PDB file of C-alpha atoms in Angstrom:
ATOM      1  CA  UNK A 302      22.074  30.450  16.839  1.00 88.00           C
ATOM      2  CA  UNK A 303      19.204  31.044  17.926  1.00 95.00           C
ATOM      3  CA  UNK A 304      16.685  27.832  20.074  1.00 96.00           C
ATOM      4  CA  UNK A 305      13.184  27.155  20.839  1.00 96.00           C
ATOM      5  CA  UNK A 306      14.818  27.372  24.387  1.00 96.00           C
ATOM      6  CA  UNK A 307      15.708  30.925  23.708  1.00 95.00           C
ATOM      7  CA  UNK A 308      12.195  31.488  22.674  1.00 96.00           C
ATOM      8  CA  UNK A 309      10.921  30.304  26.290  1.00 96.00           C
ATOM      9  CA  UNK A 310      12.788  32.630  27.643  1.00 95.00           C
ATOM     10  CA  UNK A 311      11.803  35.775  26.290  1.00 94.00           C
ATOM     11  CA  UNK A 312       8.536  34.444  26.994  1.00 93.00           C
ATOM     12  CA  UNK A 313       9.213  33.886  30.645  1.00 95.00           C
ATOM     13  CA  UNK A 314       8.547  30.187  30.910  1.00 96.00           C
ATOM     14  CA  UNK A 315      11.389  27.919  32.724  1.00 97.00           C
ATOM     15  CA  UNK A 316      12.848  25.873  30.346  1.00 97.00           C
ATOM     16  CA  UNK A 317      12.916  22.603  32.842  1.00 96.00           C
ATOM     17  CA  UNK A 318       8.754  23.025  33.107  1.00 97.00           C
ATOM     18  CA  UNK A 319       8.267  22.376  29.330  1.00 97.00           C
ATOM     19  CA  UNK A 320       7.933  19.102  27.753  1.00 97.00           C
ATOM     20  CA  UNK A 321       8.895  18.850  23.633  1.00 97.00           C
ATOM     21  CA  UNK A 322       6.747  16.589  22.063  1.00 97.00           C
ATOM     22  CA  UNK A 323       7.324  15.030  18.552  1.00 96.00           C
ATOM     23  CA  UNK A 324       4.715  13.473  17.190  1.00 94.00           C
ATOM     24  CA  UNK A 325       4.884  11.157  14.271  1.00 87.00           C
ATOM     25  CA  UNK A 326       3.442   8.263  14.957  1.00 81.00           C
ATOM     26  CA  UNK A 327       4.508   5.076  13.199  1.00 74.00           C
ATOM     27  CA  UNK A 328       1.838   2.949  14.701  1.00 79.00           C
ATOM     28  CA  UNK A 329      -1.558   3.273  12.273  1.00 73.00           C
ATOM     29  CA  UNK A 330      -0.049   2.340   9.144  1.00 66.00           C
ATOM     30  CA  UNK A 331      -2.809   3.545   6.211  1.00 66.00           C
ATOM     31  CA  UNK A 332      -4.055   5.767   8.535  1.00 78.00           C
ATOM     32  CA  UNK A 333      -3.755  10.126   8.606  1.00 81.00           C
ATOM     33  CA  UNK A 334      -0.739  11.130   9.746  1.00 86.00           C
ATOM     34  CA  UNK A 335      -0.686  13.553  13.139  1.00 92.00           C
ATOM     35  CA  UNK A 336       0.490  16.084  10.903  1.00 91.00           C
ATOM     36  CA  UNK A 337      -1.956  15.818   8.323  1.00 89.00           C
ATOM     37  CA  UNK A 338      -4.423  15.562  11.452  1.00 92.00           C
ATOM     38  CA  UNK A 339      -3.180  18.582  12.721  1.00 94.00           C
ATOM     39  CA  UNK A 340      -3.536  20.039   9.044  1.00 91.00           C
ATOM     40  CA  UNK A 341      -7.017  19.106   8.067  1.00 88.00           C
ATOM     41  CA  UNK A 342      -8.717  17.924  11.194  1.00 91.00           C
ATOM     42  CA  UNK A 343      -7.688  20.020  14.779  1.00 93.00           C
ATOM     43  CA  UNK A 344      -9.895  18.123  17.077  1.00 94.00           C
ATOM     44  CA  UNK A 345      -8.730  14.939  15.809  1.00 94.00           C
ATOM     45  CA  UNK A 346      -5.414  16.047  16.346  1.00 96.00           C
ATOM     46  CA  UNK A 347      -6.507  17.313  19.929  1.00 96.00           C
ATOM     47  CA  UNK A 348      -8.361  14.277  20.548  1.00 96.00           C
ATOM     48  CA  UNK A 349      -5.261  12.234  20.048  1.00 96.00           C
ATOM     49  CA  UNK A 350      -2.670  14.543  22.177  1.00 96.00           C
ATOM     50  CA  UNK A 351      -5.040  13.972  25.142  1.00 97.00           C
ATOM     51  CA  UNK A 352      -4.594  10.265  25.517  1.00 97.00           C
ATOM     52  CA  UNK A 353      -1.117   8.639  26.113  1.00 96.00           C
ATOM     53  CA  UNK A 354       0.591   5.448  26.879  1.00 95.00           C
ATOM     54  CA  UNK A 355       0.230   4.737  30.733  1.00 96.00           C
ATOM     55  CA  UNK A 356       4.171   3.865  30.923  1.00 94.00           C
ATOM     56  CA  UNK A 357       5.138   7.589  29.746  1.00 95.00           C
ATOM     57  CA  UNK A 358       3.470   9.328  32.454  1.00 95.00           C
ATOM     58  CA  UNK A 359       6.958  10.177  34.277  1.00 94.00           C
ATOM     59  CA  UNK A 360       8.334  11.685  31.148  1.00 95.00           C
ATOM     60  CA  UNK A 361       5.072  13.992  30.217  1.00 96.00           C
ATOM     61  CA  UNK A 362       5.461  15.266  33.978  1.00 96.00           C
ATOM     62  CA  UNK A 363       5.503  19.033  33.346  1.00 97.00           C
ATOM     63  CA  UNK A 364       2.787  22.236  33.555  1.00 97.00           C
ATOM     64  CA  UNK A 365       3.916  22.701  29.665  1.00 97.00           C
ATOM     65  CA  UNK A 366       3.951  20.578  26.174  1.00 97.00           C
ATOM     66  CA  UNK A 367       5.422  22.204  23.604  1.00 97.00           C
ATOM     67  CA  UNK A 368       4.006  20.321  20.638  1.00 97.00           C
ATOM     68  CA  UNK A 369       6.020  19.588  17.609  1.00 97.00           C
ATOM     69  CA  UNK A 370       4.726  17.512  14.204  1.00 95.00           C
ATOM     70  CA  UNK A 371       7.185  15.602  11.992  1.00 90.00           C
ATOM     71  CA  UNK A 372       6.805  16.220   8.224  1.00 85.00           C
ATOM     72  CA  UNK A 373       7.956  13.443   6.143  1.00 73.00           C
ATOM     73  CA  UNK A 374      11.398  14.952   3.978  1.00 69.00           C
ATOM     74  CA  UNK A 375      11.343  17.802   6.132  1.00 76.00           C
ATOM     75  CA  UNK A 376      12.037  19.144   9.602  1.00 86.00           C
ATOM     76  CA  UNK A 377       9.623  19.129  12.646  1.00 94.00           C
ATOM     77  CA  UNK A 378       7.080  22.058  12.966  1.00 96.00           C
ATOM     78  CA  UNK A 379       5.754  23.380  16.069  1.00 97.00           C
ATOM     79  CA  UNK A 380       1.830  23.443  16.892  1.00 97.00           C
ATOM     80  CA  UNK A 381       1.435  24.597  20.348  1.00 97.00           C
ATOM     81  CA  UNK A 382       2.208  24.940  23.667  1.00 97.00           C
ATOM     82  CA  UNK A 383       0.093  23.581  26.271  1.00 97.00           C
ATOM     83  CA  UNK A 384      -0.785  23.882  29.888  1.00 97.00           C
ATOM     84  CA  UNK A 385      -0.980  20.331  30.343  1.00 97.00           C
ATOM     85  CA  UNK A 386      -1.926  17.829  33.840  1.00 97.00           C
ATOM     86  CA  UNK A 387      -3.031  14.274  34.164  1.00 97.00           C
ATOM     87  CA  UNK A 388      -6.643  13.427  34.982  1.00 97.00           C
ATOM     88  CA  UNK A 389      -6.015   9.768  35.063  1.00 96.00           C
ATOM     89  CA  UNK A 390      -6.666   6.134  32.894  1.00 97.00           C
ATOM     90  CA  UNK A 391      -9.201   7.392  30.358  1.00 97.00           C
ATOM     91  CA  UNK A 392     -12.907   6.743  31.907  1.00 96.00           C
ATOM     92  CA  UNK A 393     -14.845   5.910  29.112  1.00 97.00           C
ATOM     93  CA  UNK A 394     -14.191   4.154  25.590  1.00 97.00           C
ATOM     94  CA  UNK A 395     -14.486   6.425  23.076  1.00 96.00           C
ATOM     95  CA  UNK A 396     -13.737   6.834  19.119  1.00 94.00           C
ATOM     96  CA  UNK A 397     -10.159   6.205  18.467  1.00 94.00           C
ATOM     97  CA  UNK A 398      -8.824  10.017  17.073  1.00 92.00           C
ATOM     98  CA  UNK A 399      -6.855   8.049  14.312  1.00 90.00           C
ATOM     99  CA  UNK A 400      -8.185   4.579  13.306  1.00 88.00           C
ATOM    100  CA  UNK A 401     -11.885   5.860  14.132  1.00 86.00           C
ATOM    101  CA  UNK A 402     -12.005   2.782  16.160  1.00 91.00           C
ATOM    102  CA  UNK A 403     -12.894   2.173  19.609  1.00 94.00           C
ATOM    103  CA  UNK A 404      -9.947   4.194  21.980  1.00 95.00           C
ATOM    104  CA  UNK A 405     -10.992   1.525  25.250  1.00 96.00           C
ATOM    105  CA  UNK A 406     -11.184   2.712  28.671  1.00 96.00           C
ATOM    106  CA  UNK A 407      -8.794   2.132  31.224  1.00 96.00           C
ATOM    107  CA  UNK A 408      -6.019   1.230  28.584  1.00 96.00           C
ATOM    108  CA  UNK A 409      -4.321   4.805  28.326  1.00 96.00           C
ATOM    109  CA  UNK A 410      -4.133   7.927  30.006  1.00 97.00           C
ATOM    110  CA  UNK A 411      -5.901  11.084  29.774  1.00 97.00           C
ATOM    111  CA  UNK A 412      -4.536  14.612  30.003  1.00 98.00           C
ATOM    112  CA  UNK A 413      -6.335  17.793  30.025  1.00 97.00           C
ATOM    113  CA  UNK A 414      -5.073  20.153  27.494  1.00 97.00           C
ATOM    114  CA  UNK A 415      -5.377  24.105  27.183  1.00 97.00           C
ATOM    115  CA  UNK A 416      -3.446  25.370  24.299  1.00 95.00           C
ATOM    116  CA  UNK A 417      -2.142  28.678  24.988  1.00 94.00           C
ATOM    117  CA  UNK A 418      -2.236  32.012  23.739  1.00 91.00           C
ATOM    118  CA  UNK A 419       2.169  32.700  23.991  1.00 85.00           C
ATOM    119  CA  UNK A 420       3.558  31.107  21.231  1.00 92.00           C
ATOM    120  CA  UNK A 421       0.326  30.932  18.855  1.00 93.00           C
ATOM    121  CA  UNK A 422       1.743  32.953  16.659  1.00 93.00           C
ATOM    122  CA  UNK A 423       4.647  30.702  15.897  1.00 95.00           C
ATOM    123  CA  UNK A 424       2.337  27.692  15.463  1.00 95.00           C
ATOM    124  CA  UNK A 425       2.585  26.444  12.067  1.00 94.00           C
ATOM    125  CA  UNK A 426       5.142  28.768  10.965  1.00 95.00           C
ATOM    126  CA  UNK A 427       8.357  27.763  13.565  1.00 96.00           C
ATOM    127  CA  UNK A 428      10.917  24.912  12.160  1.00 96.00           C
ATOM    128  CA  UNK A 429      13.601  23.663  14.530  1.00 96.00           C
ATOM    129  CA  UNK A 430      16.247  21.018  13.713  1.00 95.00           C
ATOM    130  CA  UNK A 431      14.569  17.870  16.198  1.00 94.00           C
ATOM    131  CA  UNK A 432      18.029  16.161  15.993  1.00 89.00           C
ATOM    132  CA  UNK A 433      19.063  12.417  15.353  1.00 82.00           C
ATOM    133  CA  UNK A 434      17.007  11.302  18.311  1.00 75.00           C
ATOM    134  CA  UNK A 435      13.928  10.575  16.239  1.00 74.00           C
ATOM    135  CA  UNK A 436      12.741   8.120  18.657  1.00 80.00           C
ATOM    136  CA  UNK A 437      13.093  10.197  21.874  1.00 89.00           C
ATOM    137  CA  UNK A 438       9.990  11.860  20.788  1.00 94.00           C
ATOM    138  CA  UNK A 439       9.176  13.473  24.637  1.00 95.00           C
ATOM    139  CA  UNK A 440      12.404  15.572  25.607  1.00 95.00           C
ATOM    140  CA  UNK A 441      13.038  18.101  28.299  1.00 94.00           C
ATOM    141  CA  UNK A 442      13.237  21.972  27.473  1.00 93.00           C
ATOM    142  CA  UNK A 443      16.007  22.139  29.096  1.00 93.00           C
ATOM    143  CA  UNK A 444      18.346  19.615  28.117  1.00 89.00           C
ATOM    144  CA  UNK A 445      19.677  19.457  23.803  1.00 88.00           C
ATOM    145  CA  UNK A 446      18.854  23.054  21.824  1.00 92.00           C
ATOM    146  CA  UNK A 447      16.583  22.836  19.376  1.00 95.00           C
ATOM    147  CA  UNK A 448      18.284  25.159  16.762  1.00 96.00           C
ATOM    148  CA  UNK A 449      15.363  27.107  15.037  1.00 96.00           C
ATOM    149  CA  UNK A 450      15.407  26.405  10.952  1.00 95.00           C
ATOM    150  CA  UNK A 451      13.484  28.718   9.912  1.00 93.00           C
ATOM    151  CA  UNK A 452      10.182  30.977  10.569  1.00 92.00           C
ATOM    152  CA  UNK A 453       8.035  31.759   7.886  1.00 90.00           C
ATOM    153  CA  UNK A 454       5.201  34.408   7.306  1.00 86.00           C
ATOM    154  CA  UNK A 455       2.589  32.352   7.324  1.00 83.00           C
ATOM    155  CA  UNK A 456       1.764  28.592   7.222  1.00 85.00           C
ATOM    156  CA  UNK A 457       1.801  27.607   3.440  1.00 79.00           C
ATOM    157  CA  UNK A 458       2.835  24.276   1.840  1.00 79.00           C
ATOM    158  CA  UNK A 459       4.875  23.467  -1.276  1.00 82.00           C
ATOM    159  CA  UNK A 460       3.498  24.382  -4.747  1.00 88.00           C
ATOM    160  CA  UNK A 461       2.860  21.284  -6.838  1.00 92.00           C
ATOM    161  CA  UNK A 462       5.931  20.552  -8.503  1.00 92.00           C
ATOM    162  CA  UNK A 463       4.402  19.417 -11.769  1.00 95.00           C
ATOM    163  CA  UNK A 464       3.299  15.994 -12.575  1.00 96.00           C
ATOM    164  CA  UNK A 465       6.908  15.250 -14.753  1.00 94.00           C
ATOM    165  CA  UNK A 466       8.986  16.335 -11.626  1.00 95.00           C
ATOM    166  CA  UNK A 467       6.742  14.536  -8.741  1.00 95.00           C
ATOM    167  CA  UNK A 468       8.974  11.749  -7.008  1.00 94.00           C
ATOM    168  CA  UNK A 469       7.534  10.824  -3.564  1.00 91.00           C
ATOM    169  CA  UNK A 470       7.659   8.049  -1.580  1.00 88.00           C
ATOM    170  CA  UNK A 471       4.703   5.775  -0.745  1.00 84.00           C
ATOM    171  CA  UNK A 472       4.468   6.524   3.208  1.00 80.00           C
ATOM    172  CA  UNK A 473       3.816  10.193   2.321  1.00 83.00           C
ATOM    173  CA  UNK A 474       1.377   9.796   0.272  1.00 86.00           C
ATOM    174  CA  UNK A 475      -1.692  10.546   2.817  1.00 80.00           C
ATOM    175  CA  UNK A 476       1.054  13.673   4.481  1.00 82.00           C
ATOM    176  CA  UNK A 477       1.424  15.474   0.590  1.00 87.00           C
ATOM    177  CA  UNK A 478      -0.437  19.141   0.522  1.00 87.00           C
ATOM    178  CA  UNK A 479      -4.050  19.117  -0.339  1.00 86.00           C
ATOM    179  CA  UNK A 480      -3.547  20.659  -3.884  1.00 89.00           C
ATOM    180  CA  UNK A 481      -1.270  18.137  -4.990  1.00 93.00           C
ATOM    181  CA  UNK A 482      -3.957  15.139  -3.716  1.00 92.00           C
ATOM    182  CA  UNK A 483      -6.665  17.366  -5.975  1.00 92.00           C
ATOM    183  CA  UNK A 484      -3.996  17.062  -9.282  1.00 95.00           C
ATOM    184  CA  UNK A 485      -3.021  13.547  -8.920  1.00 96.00           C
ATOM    185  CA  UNK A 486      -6.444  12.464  -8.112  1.00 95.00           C
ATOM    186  CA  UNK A 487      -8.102  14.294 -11.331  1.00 94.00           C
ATOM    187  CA  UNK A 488      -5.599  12.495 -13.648  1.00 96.00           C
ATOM    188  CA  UNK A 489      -4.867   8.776 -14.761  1.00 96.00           C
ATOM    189  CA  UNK A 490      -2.080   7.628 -16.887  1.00 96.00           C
ATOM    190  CA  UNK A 491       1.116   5.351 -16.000  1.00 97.00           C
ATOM    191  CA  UNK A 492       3.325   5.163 -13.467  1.00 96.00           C
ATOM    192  CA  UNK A 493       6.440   3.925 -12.385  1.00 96.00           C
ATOM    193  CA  UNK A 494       7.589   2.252  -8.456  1.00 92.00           C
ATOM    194  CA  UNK A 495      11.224   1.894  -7.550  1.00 90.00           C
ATOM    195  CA  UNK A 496      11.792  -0.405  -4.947  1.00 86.00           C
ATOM    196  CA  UNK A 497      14.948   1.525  -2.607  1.00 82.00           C
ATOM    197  CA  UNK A 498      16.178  -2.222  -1.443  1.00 83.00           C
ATOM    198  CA  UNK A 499      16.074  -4.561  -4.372  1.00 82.00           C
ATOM    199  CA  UNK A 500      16.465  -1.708  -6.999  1.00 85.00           C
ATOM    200  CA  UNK A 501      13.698  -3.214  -8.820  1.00 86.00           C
ATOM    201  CA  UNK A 502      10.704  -1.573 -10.724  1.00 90.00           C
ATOM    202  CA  UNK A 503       7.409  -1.871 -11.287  1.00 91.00           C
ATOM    203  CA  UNK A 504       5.220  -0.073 -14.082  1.00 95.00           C
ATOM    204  CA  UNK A 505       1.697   0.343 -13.091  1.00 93.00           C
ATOM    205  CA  UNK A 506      -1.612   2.165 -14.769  1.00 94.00           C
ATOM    206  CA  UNK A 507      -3.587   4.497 -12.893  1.00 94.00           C
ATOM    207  CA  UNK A 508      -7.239   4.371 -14.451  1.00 92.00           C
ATOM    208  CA  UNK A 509      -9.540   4.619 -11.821  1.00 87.00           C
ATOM    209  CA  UNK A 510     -11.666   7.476 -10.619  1.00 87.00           C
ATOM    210  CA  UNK A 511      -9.377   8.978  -8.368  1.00 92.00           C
ATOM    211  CA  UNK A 512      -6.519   8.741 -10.535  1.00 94.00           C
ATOM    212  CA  UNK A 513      -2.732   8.506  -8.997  1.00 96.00           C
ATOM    213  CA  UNK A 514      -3.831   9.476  -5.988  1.00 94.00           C
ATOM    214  CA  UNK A 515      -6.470   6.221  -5.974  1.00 92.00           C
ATOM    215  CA  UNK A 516      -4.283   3.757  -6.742  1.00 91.00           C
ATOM    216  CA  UNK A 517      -1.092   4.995  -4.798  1.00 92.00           C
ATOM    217  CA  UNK A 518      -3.331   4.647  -1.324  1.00 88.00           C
ATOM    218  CA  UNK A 519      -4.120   0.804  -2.766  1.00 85.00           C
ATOM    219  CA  UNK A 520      -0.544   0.974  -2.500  1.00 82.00           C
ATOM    220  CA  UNK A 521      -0.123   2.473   0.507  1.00 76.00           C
ATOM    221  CA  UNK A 522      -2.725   0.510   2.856  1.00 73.00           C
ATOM    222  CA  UNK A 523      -1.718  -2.764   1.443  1.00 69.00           C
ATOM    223  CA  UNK A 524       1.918  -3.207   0.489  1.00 62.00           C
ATOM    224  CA  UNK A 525       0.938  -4.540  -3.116  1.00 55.00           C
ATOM    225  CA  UNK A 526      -1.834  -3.802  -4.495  1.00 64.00           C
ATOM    226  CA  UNK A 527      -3.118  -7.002  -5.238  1.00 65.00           C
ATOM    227  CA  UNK A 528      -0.202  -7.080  -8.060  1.00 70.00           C
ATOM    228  CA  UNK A 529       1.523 -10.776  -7.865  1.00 60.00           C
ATOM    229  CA  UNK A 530       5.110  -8.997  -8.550  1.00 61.00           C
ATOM    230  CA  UNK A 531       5.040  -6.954  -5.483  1.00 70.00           C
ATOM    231  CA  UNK A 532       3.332  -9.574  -3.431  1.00 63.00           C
ATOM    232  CA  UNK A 533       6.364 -11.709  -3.884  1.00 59.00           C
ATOM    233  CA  UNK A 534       8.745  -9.132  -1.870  1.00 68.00           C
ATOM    234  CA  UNK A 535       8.901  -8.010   1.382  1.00 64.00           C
ATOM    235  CA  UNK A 536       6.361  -4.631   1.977  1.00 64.00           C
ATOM    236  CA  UNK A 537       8.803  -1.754   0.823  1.00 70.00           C
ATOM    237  CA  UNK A 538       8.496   2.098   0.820  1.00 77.00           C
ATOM    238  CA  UNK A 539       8.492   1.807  -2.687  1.00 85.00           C
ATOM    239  CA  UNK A 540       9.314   5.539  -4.990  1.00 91.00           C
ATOM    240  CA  UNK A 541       6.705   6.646  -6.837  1.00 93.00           C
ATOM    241  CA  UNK A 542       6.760   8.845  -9.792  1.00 96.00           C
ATOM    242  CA  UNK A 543       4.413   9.461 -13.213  1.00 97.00           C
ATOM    243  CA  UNK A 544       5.794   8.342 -16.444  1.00 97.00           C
ATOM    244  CA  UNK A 545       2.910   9.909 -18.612  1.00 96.00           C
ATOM    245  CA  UNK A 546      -0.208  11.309 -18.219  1.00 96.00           C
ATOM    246  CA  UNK A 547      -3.668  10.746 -20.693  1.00 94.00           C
ATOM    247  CA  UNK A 548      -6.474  12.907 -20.947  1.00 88.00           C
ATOM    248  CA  UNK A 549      -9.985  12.413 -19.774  1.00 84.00           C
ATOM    249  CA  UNK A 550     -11.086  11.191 -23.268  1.00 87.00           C
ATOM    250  CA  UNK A 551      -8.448   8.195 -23.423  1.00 90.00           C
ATOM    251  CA  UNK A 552      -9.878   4.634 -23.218  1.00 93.00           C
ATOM    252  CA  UNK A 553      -8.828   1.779 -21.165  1.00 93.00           C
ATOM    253  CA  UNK A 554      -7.512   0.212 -24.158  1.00 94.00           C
ATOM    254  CA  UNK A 555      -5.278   3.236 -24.599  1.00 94.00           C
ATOM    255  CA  UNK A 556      -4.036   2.996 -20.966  1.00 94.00           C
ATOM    256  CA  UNK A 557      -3.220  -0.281 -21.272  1.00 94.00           C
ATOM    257  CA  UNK A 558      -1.216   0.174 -24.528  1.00 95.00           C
ATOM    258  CA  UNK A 559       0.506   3.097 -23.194  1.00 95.00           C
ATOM    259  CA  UNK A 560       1.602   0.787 -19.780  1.00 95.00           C
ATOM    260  CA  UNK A 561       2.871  -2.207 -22.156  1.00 95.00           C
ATOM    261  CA  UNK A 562       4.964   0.408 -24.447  1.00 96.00           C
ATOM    262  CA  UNK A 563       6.518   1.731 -20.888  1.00 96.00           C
ATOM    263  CA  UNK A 564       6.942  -1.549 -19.902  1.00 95.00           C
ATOM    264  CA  UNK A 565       8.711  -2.472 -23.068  1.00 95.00           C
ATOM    265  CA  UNK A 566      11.220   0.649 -22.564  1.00 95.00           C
ATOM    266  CA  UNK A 567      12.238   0.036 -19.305  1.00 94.00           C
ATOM    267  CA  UNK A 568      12.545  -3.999 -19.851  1.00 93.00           C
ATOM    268  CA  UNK A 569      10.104  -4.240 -16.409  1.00 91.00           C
ATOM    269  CA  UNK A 570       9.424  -7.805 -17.403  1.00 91.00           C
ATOM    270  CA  UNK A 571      12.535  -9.027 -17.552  1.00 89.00           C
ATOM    271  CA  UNK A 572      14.688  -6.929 -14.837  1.00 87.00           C
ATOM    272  CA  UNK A 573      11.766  -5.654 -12.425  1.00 85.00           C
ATOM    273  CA  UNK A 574       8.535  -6.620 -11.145  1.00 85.00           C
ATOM    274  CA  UNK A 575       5.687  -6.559 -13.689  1.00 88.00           C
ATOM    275  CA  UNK A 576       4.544 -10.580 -14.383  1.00 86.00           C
ATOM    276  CA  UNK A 577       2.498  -9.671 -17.538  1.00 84.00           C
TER     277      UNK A 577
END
């Protein structure tokens, strides 16, 4: 079997001088994802490796980070390896990477990063198996192998499975590939949430400008979408799928017909969540 620890050694680098970091951050709620950072926007994602909580300082003691993303339904892929040191509390506010709010001084600490040339070819290519410890997301190179799942040619992201097959749930709506945001945000038509606790469901229209995609991030960001059925639950990662799609030319009147006869089918009313 072969490790990202057995990787560090063919490339000469002690094991115990690496950090593993796995970022998936839980704390910006409607906000980009570090993956989806590291995807679409690098110095964002930089930006945001080179601050870090004050009390984790002892753990991120190493020359080397070895920087992992977690990918909602899949494993974690590596990003980088950095030389990494500690400058001190960060100096000067400045935008916050993520929320694009103020990151204040004095409240975190800054690192100076230099992504390195060994390993670049396995960034965004290399999947290891993280293990159960989710929440230990700053582990030692040395200590639990990190079995490597798989290496692929090149960094590529799933086809779009089709509008009929597409099940997702809410929270990865903003970590989905970019070709798959393009399809469900050219088309409207109806849709259906699950909720995974109460096993209730909700039917819902999409018939804004930016389609599925549109309304799903209503979703998303708010935990309801100003609909009084789901307000009346606890926020859930509610399941998302499409039960039709319409074409450009169809009316709202059309939409709205279409959403009561799905409605009707699936007896939403009177065993889920719709109110109307």
């Amino acid at each position: 079997m072969l490790t990202f620890g057995d990787l560090l050694d063919l490339a000469g680098i002690a094991r115990h001088e690496v950090r593993l970091l796995r970022h998936q951050d839980n704390r910006y709620t409607g906000f980009r994802s570090p993956y989806v950072l590291w995807r679409d926007d690098r110095p964002r994602f930089e930006a945001y490796q080179e601050t870090q909580a004050i009390g984790d300082a002892g753990q991120l003691r190493a020359p080397y980070w070895a920087s992992f993303v977690g990918v909602p339904g899949k494993e974690t892929l590596f990003v980088g390896l950095y030389a990494a040191s500690l400058v001190g509390r960060l100096a000067a506010d400045r935008p916050h990477p993520v929320t694009s709010g103020v990151e204040e001084a004095g409240t975190c600490d800054f690192y100076d990063l230099r992504l390195l040339p060994a390993f670049e070819e396995y960034a965004g290519r290399l999947w290891i198996d993280w293990g159960k410890g989710y929440r230990a997301w700053i582990q030692r190179g040395d200590r639990v192998p990190k079995p490597v799942i798989e290496l692929r040619r090149a960094f590529a992201e799933d086809p779009f499975p089709g509008f009929a097959a597409l099940a997702i749930d809410l929270s990865q709506v903003e970590t989905i590939p970019r070709n798959w945001m393009e399809a469900l945000a050219a088309t409207r038509g109806i849709y259906l949430l699950t909720c995974p606790r109460t096993r209730e469901q909700y039917v819902g229209v999409a018939s804004g400008g930016d389609g599925f995609l549109g309304r799903w991030r209503e979703y998303f960001a708010s935990g309801h979408g100003g609909n009084v059925g789901l307000k009346s639950r606890d926020p859930s990662d509610y399941r998302v799928s499409i039960l039709e799609t319409v074409g450009t030319s169809a009316s709202m009147a059309e939409l709205l017909a279409l959403e009561s006869r799905w409605k009707d089918k699936l007896q939403s009313r009177e065993m889920g969540l719709n109110r109307n």
